[in-house]
Amino acid sequence: MTIHIYQDTSALLTAAATLICQQAAAALTARGRFNLVLSGGSTPRQLYEELAKPAWAQQLAWKNIYIFWGDERLVPPDDPRSNFRMAKQALLDHINIPPENIYPIPHCQTAAAASLYESALQRQFGQLPTFDFILLGLGEDGHTASLFPNTAAVTEQNRWVCAVPPPLGQGPARITLTLPVINRAEAVCFLVTGRSKAAIVHRLLIPAGNAPALPAQQVAPVSGTLTWLLDAAAAAELPAIAANTKEAYER
Ligand code: 6PG
């Protein structure tokens, strides 16, 4: 696990965009395609807006890049809460990516969406997917994607995609990738900003011995890399460099 802390959001977004370009170049060289999983959330949205800028967008061979989602809210695709709509507005409408490279989670109003998405992944990958890069946000309760504490989706070990009942106070029912899929990725990256996340970042990265593991703590790639990109505000309660991480302060 590697933690990078940036003095401001702009530096963090530059680092995140650079990391994605690097991972894309490596995947395209090795396998001729880059399978990228997007997250919902206000922080990931800022990254998509950054990637849409020509300086980044022109570095990426979008014709060989395939877009998936780590989770989605069971709302219509034009609903302001839709993660697909958010990514479409912030990024997809501004880049030259073939429509057939985009795999939104079906927005139908039932758990059938989970089965439909899992079938789509099976057609794409044939076996448990190995995504090249999975972007994740972090909730103040330790959720990531739509893996919320104390829900069945967190402990699911067979399904690739799960339906999640409406999380308390956090809107509609959802669809989420499960941990077996997330932990099979080549690279997983948490993108966390803001002082409101400092407490959960501290709890996750410097866990107390007897505290139950939160969903975000169970993101542990089997063989891929795990990177945390934090701004100084989100890292404000990290007292020191945690033993098993390399911390780099970027200007
Ligand atoms: C979602 C996301 C969710 C999000 C976190 C952080 O659909 O909401 O997948 O996991 O990334 O809740 O969101 P913010 O960056 O907006 O705090």
Short mmCIF file of C-alpha atoms in Angstrom, two decimals, residues 89-211:
data_model
loop_
_atom_site.label_atom_id
_atom_site.label_comp_id
_atom_site.label_asym_id
_atom_site.label_seq_id
_atom_site.Cartn_x
_atom_site.Cartn_y
_atom_site.Cartn_z
CA GLN A 89 -21.15 15.07 -18.09
CA ALA A 90 -17.67 15.38 -16.53
CA LEU A 91 -15.69 13.21 -18.96
CA LEU A 92 -17.36 10.99 -21.55
CA ASP A 93 -19.07 13.79 -23.46
CA HIS A 94 -15.70 15.54 -23.84
CA ILE A 95 -13.49 12.73 -25.17
CA ASN A 96 -13.37 10.74 -28.37
CA ILE A 97 -14.26 7.33 -26.94
CA PRO A 98 -16.30 4.83 -28.98
CA PRO A 99 -19.75 4.38 -27.40
CA GLU A 100 -19.26 0.61 -27.53
CA ASN A 101 -16.34 0.99 -25.11
CA ILE A 102 -18.65 2.23 -22.37
CA TYR A 103 -20.35 -0.27 -20.07
CA PRO A 104 -22.78 1.49 -17.74
CA ILE A 105 -24.51 -0.51 -15.04
CA PRO A 106 -28.13 -1.04 -16.19
CA HIS A 107 -30.35 1.51 -14.55
CA CYS A 108 -33.37 -0.78 -14.27
CA GLN A 109 -35.15 -0.54 -10.99
CA THR A 110 -34.55 -4.07 -9.75
CA ALA A 111 -31.80 -6.37 -8.56
CA ALA A 112 -31.93 -7.71 -12.14
CA ALA A 113 -29.46 -4.92 -12.83
CA ALA A 114 -26.85 -6.84 -10.85
CA SER A 115 -27.37 -10.00 -12.89
CA LEU A 116 -27.40 -8.04 -16.15
CA TYR A 117 -24.11 -6.32 -15.29
CA GLU A 118 -22.53 -9.56 -14.15
CA SER A 119 -23.55 -11.14 -17.47
CA ALA A 120 -22.02 -8.21 -19.34
CA LEU A 121 -18.76 -8.70 -17.43
CA GLN A 122 -18.83 -12.42 -18.14
CA ARG A 123 -19.19 -11.69 -21.86
CA GLN A 124 -16.29 -9.26 -21.67
CA PHE A 125 -13.92 -11.26 -19.47
CA GLY A 126 -15.18 -14.85 -19.53
CA GLN A 127 -13.89 -15.30 -15.98
CA LEU A 128 -13.53 -13.30 -12.79
CA PRO A 129 -12.62 -9.86 -14.22
CA THR A 130 -9.14 -8.45 -13.78
CA PHE A 131 -9.62 -4.73 -14.21
CA ASP A 132 -6.53 -2.67 -14.92
CA PHE A 133 -7.49 0.26 -12.71
CA ILE A 134 -10.30 0.66 -10.20
CA LEU A 135 -10.92 4.14 -8.82
CA LEU A 136 -12.62 4.27 -5.42
CA GLY A 137 -14.00 7.02 -3.22
CA LEU A 138 -14.45 6.74 0.53
CA GLY A 139 -17.50 7.48 2.63
CA GLU A 140 -17.28 8.81 6.19
CA ASP A 141 -18.69 5.49 7.40
CA GLY A 142 -15.92 3.54 5.70
CA HIS A 143 -17.94 2.48 2.68
CA THR A 144 -16.43 2.33 -0.75
CA ALA A 145 -18.18 1.77 -4.06
CA SER A 146 -21.57 0.76 -2.61
CA LEU A 147 -20.11 -1.65 -0.09
CA PHE A 148 -21.67 -0.26 3.07
CA PRO A 149 -20.85 -1.53 6.57
CA ASN A 150 -22.90 -4.50 7.79
CA THR A 151 -24.41 -5.32 4.40
CA ALA A 152 -24.39 -8.69 2.68
CA ALA A 153 -22.57 -7.30 -0.35
CA VAL A 154 -19.42 -6.80 1.75
CA THR A 155 -19.15 -10.51 2.57
CA GLU A 156 -20.19 -11.76 -0.88
CA GLN A 157 -17.47 -14.07 -2.17
CA ASN A 158 -19.10 -15.61 -5.25
CA ARG A 159 -21.12 -12.98 -7.07
CA TRP A 160 -19.21 -10.38 -9.06
CA VAL A 161 -21.99 -7.80 -8.78
CA CYS A 162 -24.56 -7.31 -6.00
CA ALA A 163 -27.72 -5.32 -5.44
CA VAL A 164 -27.64 -3.23 -2.25
CA PRO A 165 -30.78 -2.09 -0.42
CA PRO A 166 -31.09 1.69 0.06
CA PRO A 167 -28.28 2.54 2.49
CA LEU A 168 -29.57 4.43 5.53
CA GLY A 169 -29.67 8.11 4.69
CA GLN A 170 -27.67 7.67 1.52
CA GLY A 171 -30.34 7.56 -1.16
CA PRO A 172 -31.64 4.82 -3.44
CA ALA A 173 -30.83 1.15 -3.77
CA ARG A 174 -27.56 0.46 -5.48
CA ILE A 175 -25.54 -1.97 -7.53
CA THR A 176 -21.90 -2.64 -6.64
CA LEU A 177 -18.90 -4.67 -7.65
CA THR A 178 -17.95 -7.10 -4.90
CA LEU A 179 -14.63 -7.40 -3.11
CA PRO A 180 -13.47 -10.50 -5.03
CA VAL A 181 -13.62 -8.40 -8.22
CA ILE A 182 -12.11 -5.27 -6.68
CA ASN A 183 -9.27 -7.24 -5.07
CA ARG A 184 -8.38 -8.92 -8.36
CA ALA A 185 -7.55 -5.61 -10.05
CA GLU A 186 -4.07 -4.73 -11.29
CA ALA A 187 -4.35 -1.37 -9.52
CA VAL A 188 -6.80 0.09 -7.02
CA CYS A 189 -6.71 3.76 -6.10
CA PHE A 190 -8.61 5.56 -3.35
CA LEU A 191 -9.12 9.25 -4.04
CA VAL A 192 -10.02 11.10 -0.82
CA THR A 193 -10.20 14.82 -0.14
CA GLY A 194 -11.56 17.11 2.52
CA ARG A 195 -11.38 17.49 6.28
CA SER A 196 -14.64 15.59 6.72
CA LYS A 197 -12.79 12.41 5.73
CA ALA A 198 -9.83 12.87 8.11
CA ALA A 199 -11.33 10.77 10.90
CA ILE A 200 -12.25 7.81 8.72
CA VAL A 201 -8.89 7.98 6.92
CA HIS A 202 -7.15 7.80 10.30
CA ARG A 203 -9.33 4.87 11.40
CA LEU A 204 -8.73 2.99 8.17
CA LEU A 205 -4.99 3.58 7.79
CA ILE A 206 -4.09 3.34 11.47
CA PRO A 207 -6.64 0.77 12.68
CA ALA A 208 -7.20 0.07 16.36
CA GLY A 209 -6.55 -3.57 17.18
CA ASN A 210 -10.09 -4.62 18.10
CA ALA A 211 -12.11 -2.47 15.71
#
